[in-house]
Short mmCIF file of C-alpha atoms and ligand atoms in Angstrom, two decimals:
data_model
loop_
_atom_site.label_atom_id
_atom_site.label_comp_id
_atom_site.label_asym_id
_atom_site.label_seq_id
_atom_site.Cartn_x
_atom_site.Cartn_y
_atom_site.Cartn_z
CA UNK A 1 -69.77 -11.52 -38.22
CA UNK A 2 -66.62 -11.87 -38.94
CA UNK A 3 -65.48 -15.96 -39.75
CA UNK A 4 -62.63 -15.63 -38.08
CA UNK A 5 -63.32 -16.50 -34.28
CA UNK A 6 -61.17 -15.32 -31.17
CA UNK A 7 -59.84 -18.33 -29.00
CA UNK A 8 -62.79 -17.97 -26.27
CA UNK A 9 -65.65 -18.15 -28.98
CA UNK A 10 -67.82 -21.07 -28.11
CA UNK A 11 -68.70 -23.93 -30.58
CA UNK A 12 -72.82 -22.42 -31.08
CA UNK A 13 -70.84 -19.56 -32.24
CA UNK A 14 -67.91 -21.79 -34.12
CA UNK A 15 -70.44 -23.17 -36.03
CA UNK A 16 -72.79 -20.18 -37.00
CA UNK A 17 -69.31 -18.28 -38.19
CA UNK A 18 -69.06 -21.51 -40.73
CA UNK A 19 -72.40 -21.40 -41.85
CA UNK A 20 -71.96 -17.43 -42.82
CA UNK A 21 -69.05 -18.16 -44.39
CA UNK A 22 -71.01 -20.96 -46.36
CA UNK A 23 -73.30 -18.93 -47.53
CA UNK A 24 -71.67 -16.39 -48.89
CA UNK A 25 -71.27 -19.06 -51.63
CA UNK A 26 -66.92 -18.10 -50.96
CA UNK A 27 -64.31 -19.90 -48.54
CA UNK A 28 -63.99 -19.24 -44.77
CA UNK A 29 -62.25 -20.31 -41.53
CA UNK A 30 -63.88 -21.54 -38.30
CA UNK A 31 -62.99 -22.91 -34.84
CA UNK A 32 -64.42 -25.47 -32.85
CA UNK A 33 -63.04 -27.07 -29.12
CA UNK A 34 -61.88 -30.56 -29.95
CA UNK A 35 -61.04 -32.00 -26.65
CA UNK A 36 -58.19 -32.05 -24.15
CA UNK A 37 -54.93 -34.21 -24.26
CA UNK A 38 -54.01 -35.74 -21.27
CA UNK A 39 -51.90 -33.49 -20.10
CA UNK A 40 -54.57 -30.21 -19.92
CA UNK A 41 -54.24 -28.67 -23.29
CA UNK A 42 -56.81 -27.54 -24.58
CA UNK A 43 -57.57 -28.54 -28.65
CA UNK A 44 -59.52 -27.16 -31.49
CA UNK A 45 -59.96 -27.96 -34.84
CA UNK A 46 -60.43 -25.35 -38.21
CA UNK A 47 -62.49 -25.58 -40.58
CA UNK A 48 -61.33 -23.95 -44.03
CA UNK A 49 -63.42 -24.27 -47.06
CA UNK A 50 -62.43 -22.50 -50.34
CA UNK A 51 -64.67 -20.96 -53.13
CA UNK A 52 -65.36 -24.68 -55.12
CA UNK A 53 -66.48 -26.65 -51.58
CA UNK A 54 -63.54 -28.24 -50.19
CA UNK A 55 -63.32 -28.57 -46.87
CA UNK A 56 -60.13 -28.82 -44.83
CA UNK A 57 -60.09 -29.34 -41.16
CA UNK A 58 -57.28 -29.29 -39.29
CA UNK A 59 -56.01 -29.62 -35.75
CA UNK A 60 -53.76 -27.20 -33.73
CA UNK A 61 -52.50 -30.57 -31.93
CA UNK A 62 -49.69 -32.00 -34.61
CA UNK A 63 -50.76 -30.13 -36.96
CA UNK A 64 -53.10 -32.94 -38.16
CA UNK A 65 -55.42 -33.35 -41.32
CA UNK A 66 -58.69 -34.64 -39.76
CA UNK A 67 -60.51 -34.46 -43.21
CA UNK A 68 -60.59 -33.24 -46.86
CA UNK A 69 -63.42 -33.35 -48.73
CA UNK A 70 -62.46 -32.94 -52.64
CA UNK A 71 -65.10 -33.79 -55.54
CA UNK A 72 -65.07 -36.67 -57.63
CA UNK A 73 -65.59 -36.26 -61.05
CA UNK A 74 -69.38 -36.03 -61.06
CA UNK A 75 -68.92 -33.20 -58.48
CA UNK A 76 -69.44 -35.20 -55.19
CA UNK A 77 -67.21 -34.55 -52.38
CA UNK A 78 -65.47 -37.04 -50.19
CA UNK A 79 -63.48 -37.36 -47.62
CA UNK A 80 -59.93 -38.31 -48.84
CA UNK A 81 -57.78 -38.81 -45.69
CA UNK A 82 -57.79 -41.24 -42.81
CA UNK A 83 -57.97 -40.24 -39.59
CA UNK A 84 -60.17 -40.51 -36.31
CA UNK A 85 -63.03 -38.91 -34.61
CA UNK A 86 -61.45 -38.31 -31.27
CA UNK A 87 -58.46 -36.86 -29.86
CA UNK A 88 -58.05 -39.48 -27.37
CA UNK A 89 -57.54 -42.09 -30.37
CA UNK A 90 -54.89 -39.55 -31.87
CA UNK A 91 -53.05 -39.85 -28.56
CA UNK A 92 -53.51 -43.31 -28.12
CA UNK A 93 -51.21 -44.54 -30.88
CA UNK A 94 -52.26 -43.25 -34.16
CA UNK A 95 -49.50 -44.14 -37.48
CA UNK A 96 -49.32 -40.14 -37.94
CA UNK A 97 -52.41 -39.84 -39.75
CA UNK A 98 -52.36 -36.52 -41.32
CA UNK A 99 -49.62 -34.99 -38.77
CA UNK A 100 -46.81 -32.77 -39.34
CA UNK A 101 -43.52 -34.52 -38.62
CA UNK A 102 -40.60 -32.92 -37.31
CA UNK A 103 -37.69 -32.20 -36.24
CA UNK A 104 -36.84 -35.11 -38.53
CA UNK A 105 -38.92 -37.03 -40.95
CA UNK A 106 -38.19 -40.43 -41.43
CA UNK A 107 -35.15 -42.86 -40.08
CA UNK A 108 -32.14 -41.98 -37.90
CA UNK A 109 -29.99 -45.17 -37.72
CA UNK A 110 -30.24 -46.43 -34.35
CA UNK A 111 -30.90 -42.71 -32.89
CA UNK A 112 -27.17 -41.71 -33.13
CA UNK A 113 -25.59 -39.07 -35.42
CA UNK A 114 -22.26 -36.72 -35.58
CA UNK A 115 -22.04 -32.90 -35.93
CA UNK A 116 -19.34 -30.51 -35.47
CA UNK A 117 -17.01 -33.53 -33.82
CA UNK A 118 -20.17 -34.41 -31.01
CA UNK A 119 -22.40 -37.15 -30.91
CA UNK A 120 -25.56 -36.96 -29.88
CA UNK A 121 -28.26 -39.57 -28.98
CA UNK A 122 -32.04 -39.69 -29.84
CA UNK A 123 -34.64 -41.27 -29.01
CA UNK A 124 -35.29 -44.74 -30.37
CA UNK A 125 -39.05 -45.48 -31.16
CA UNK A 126 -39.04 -48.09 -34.11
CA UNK A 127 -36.89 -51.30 -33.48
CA UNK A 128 -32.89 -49.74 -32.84
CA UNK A 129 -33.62 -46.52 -34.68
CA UNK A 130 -35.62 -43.09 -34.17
CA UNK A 131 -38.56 -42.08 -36.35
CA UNK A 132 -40.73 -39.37 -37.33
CA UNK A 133 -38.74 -37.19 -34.66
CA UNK A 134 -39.03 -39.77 -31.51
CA UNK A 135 -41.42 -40.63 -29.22
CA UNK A 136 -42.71 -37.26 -29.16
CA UNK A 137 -42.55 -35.75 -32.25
CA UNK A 138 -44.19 -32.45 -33.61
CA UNK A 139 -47.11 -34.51 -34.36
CA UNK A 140 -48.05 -34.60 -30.51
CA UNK A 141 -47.89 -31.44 -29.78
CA UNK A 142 -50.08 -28.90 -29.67
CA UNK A 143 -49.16 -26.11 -32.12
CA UNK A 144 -49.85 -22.29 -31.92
CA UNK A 145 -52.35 -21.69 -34.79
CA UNK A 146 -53.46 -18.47 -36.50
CA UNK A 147 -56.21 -18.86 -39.31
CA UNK A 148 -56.11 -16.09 -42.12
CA UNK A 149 -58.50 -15.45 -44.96
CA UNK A 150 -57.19 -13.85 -48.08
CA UNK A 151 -58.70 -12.62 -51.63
CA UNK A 152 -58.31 -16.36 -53.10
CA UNK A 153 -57.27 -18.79 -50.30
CA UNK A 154 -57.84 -19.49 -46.30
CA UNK A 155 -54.80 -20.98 -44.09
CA UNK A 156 -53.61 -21.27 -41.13
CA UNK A 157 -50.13 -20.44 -39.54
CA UNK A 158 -48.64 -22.85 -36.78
CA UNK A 159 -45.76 -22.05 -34.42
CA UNK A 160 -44.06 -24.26 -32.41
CA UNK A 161 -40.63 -23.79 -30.22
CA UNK A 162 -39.07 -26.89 -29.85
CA UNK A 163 -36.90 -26.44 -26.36
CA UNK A 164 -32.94 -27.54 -26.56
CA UNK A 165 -32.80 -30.92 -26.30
CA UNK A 166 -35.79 -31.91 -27.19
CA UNK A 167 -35.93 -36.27 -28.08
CA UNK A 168 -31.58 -35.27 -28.02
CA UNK A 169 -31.73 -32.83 -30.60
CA UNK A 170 -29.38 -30.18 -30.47
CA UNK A 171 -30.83 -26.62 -30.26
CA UNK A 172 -33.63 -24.65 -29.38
CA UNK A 173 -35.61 -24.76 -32.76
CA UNK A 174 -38.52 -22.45 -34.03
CA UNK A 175 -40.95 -23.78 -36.53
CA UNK A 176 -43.74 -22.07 -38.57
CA UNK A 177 -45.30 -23.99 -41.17
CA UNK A 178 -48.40 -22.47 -43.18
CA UNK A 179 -51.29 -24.51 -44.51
CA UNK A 180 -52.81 -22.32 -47.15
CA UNK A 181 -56.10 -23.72 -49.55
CA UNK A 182 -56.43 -21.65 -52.41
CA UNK A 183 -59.13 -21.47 -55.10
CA UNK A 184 -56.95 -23.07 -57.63
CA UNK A 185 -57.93 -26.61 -55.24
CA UNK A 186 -54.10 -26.43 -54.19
CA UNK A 187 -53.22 -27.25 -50.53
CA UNK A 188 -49.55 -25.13 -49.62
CA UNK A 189 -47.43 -26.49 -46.52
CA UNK A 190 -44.69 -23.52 -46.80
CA UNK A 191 -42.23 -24.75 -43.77
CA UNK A 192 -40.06 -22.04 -41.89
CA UNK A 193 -37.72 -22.77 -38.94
CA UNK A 194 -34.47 -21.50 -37.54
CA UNK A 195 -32.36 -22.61 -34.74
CA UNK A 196 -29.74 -21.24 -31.98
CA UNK A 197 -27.27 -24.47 -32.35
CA UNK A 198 -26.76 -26.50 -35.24
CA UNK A 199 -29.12 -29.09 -35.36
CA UNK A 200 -31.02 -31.59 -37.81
CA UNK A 201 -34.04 -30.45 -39.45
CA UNK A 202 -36.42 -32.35 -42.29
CA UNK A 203 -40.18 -31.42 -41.87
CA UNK A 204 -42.97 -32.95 -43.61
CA UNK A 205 -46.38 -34.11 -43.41
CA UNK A 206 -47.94 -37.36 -43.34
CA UNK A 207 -51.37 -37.50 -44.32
CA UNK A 208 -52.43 -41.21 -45.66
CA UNK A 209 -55.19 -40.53 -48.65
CA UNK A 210 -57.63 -42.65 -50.59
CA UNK A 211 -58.81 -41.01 -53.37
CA UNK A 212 -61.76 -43.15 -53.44
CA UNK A 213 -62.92 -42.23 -50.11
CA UNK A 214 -61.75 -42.96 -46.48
CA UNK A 215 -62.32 -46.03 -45.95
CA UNK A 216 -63.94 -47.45 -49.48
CA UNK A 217 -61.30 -50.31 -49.80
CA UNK A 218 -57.74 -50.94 -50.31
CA UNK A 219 -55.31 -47.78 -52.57
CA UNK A 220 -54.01 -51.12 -54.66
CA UNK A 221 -55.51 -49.09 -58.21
CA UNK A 222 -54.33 -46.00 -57.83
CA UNK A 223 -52.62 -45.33 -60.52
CA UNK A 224 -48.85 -43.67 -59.36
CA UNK A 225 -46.59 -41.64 -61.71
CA UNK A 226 -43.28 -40.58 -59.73
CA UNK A 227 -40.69 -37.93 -61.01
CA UNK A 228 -37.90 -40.27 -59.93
CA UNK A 229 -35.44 -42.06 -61.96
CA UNK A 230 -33.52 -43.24 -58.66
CA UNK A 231 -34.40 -44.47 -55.39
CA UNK A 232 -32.63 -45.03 -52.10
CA UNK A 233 -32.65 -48.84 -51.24
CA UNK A 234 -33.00 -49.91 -47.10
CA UNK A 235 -31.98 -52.33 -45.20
CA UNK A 236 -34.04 -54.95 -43.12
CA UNK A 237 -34.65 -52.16 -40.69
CA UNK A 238 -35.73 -49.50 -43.62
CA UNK A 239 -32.66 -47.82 -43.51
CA UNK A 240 -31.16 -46.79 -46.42
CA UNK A 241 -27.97 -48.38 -47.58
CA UNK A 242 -26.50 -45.45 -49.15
CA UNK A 243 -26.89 -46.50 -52.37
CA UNK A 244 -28.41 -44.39 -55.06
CA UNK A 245 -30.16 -47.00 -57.26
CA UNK A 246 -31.47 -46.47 -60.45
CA UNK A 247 -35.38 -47.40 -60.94
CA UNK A 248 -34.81 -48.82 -64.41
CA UNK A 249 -36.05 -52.40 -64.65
CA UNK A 250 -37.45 -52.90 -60.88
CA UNK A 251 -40.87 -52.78 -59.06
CA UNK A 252 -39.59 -48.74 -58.46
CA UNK A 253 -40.17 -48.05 -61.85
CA UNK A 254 -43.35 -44.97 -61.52
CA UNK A 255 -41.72 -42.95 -64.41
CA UNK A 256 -44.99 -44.17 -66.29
CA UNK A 257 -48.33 -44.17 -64.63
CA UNK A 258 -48.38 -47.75 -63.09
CA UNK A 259 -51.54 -48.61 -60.59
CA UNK A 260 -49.88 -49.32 -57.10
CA UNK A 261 -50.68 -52.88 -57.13
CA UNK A 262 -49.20 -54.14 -60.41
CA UNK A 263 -46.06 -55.45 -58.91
CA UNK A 264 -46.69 -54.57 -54.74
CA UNK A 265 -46.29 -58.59 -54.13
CA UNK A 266 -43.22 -59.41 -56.63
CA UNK A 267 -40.39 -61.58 -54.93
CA UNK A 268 -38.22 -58.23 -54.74
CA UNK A 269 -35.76 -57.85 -51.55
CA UNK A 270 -36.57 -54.16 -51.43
CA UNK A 271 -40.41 -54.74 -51.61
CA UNK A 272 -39.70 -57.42 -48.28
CA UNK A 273 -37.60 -55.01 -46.50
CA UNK A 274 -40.38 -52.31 -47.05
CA UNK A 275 -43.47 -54.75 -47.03
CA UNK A 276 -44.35 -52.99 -50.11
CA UNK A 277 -43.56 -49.25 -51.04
CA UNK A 278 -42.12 -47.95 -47.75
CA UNK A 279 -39.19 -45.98 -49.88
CA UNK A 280 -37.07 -42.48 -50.67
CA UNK A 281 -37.46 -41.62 -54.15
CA UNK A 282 -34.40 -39.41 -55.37
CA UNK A 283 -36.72 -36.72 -57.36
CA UNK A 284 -35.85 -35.51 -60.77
CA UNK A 285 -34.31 -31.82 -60.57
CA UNK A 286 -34.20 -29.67 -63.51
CA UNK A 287 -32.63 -26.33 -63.62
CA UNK A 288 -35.50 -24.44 -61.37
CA UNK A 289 -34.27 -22.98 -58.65
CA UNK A 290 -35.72 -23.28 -55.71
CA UNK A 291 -39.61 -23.82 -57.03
CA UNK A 292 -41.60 -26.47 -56.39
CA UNK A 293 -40.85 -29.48 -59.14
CA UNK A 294 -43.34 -32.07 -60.44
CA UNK A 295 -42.63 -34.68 -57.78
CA UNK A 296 -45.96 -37.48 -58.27
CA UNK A 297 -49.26 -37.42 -59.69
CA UNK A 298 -52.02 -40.15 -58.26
CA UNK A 299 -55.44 -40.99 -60.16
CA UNK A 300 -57.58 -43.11 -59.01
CA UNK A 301 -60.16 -44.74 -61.76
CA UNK A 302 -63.40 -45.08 -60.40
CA UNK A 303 -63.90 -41.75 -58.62
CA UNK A 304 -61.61 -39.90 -61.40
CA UNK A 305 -60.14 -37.74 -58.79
CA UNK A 306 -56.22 -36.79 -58.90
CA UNK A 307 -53.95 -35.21 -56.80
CA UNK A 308 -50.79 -33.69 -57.92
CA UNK A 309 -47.16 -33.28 -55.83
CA UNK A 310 -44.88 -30.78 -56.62
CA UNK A 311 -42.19 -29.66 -54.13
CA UNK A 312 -38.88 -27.75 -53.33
CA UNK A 313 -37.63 -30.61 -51.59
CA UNK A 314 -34.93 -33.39 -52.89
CA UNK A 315 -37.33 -36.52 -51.65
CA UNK A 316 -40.43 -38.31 -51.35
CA UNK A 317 -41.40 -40.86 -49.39
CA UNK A 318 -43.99 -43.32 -51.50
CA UNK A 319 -45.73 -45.23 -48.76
CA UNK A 320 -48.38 -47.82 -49.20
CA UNK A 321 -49.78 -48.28 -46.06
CA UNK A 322 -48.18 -51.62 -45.66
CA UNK A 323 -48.38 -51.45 -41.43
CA UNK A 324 -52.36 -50.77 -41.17
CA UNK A 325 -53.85 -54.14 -40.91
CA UNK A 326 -57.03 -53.96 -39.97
CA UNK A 327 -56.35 -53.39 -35.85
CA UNK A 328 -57.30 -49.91 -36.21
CA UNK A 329 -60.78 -48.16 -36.43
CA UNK A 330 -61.12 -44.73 -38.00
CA UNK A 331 -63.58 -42.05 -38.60
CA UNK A 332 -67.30 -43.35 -39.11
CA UNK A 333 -66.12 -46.47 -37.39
CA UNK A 334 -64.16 -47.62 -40.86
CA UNK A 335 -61.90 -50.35 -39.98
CA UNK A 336 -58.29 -49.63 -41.75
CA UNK A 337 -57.14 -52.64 -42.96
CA UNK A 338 -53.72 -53.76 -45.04
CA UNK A 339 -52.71 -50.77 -47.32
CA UNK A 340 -56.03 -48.61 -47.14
CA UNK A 341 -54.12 -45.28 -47.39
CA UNK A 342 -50.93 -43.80 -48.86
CA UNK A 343 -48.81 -41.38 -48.35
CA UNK A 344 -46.39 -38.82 -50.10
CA UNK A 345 -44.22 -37.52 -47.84
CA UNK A 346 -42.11 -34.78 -49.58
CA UNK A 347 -38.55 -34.47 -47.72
CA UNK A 348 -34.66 -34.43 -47.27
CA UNK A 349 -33.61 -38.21 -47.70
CA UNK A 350 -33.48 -41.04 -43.89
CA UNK A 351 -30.85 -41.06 -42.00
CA UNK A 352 -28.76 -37.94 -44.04
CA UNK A 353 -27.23 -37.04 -40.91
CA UNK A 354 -25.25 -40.48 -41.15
CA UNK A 355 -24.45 -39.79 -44.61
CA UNK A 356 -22.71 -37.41 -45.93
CA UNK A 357 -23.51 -38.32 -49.54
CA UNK A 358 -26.95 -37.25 -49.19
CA UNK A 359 -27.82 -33.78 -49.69
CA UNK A 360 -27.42 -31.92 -46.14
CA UNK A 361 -30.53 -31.43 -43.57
CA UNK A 362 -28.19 -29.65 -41.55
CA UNK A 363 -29.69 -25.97 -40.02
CA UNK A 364 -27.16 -23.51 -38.34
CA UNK A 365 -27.43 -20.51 -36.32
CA UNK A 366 -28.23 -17.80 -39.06
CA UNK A 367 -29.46 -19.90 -41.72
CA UNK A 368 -33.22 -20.38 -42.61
CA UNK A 369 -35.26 -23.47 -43.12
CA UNK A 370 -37.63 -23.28 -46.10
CA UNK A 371 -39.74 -25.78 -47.64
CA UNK A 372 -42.77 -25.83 -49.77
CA UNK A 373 -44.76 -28.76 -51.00
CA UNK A 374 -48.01 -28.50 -53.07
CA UNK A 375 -50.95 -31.08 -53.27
CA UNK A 376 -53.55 -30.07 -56.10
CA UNK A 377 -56.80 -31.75 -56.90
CA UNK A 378 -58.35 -32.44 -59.92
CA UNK A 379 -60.42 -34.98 -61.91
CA UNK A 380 -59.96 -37.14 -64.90
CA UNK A 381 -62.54 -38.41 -67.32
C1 LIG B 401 -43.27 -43.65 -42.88
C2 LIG B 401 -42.30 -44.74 -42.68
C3 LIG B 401 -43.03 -46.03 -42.57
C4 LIG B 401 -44.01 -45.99 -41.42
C5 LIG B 401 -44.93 -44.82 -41.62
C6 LIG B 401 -45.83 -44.62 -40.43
O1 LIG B 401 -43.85 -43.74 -44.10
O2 LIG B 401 -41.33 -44.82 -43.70
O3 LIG B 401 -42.14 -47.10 -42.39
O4 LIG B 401 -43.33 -45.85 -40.22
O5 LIG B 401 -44.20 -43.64 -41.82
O6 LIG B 401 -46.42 -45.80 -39.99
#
């Protein structure tokens, strides 16, 4: 049978397709109903495995992570992503566990920008300013998703139209972004959009890991290394000043692998404004092109596992998980208390459409949106 099920196959069916796949000892795709959103839609969830065992699934609504299972380095696989068991929790109010965020990642100031002499007005969703692309953002909505198997990786392609308009943006824009696990243990998000107006546009994605295992404590000893010799200091309200900052001599400093806790609680205005890491890294560039750069690499001790970030884009967002605090309960029950994920969310810089400094996220009529990040997973002794 062929592991690649039509959208009417039922879940007995899902399910033996996955086990085929399994056994053929190689990687395969598979699709299972995962509930209904409250508005009708209909959601399922993929299962991708590649040729060493991990498992990605993924759902069609927001594009969301549910799980990855990577091996530690005695070969025993884990889940390394928070998340939920039910849809209903995703809708409920999840922090964007494992979703795709669009049209822009990050901070507008207070939901207002300029372009082309007009001003337009967004949604606001965080105190006075608009976030992870308003209140619904293209992690609540439920994507058009093609799997695909090739020689050495599985993926999945997901389309979504974003109408004119849409949370104020300008613009009817078309998004495609491919999740791709290859046999090298890389995961690919290769992100593709165009538009018919001129509109803002900085995708990325925002799963929260812990390379120890969802759920098995706090990400305070991973140990970080960031490709960043700058950052981009915030305000009170985690918008950025302007300011390009150099890392030299502050709490910022990742240029040498520094576990995440060594100086989280120092008496630093930046690490107040952010209640920890909650900050734009301005990523080291050499003379590459447009390839993917070295952006971070995360190990964490005790299960040896590391994951690697490289991406085309100018900016990452180093997150330590500094809003969970213990109110919400994930997958298996887990109860995600302060700073029990983080997240590396490759991107443009906040708030560039108020400042024209920053390196443009501006799409027009003609142009093409591309992006690619990679996260690769390995161990350490
Ligand atoms: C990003 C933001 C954080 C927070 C998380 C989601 O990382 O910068 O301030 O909003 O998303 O909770």
């Amino acid at each position: 049978m062929h592991p690649i099920l039509d959208r009417r196959a039922s879940r007995w069916l899902a399910i033996v397709s996955l086990s085929a796949a399994c056994a053929r000892g190689g990687g395969g795709v598979a699709r299972e109903p995962f509930g209904t959103t409250h508005r009708g839609e209909a959601v399922s969830v993929y299962t991708l495995k590649n040729a060493h065992g991990i498992e990605l699934r993924v759902l069609d609504y927001g594009g969301i992570i549910l799980s990855l299972q990577v091996p530690d380095r005695s070969g025993r696989l884990d889940d390394v992503v928070l998340g939920f068991d039910s849809l209903g929790d995703y809708e409920r109010g999840s922090p964007y566990f494992g979703a795709l965020i669009g049209r822009y990642g990050n901070r507008i100031a207070r939901g207002r920008f300029t372009l082309d002499g007009r001003t337009y007005t967004l949604a606001t969703n965080n105190g006075p300013n608009h976030l992870h692309g308003g209140v619904r953002g293209f992690d609540k909505v439920v994507w058009t998703a093609a799997p695909f198997e090739r020689g050495d990786s599985v993926g999945l392609v997901l389309n979504y139209t974003s109408p004119d308009g849409e949370e104020g943006y300008p613009g009817t824009l078309r998004a495609t972004v491919t999740y791709t696990l290859t046999n090298a243990n890389q995961l690919i998000f290769d992100y593709h959009a165009t538009t018919d107006r001129a509109t803002p546009v900085n995708l990325t994605q925002h799963s929260y890991f812990n390379l120890a295992g969802d759920g098995k404590g706090d990400i305070l000893g991973h140990v970080v290394t960031l490709n960043a010799d700058r950052f981009t200091p915030v305000d009170s309200t985690l918008i950025p000043t302007g300011e390009i900052r150099s890392v030299a001599g502050t709490p910022f400093d990742f240029r040498t692998p520094t576990a995440i806790g060594a100086r989280i609680d120092r008496d630093d205005e930046q690490l107040r404004y952010g209640r920890g890491y909650d900050h734009n890294f301005v990523l080291n560039k050499g003379a590459t092109g447009n390839e993917p750069t070295l952006a971070a690499r995360v190990y964490e001790p005790t299960s040896g596992r590391v994951m690697e970030v490289a991406t085309t884009e100018p900016g990452l967002q180093f997150y330590s998980g500094n809003f969970l605090d213990g109110t919400l309960q994930g997958k298996r029950g887990v109860v995600y208390r302060h700073r029990y994920g983080f997240a590396m969310e490759t991107q443009h810089f906040p708030d560039s459409p108020n400042k024209p400094a920053f390196p443009s996220t501006i799409l027009r009529p003609g142009e093409e949106y591309r992006s690619r990040t990679i996260y690769r997973f390995g161990v350490q002794p």
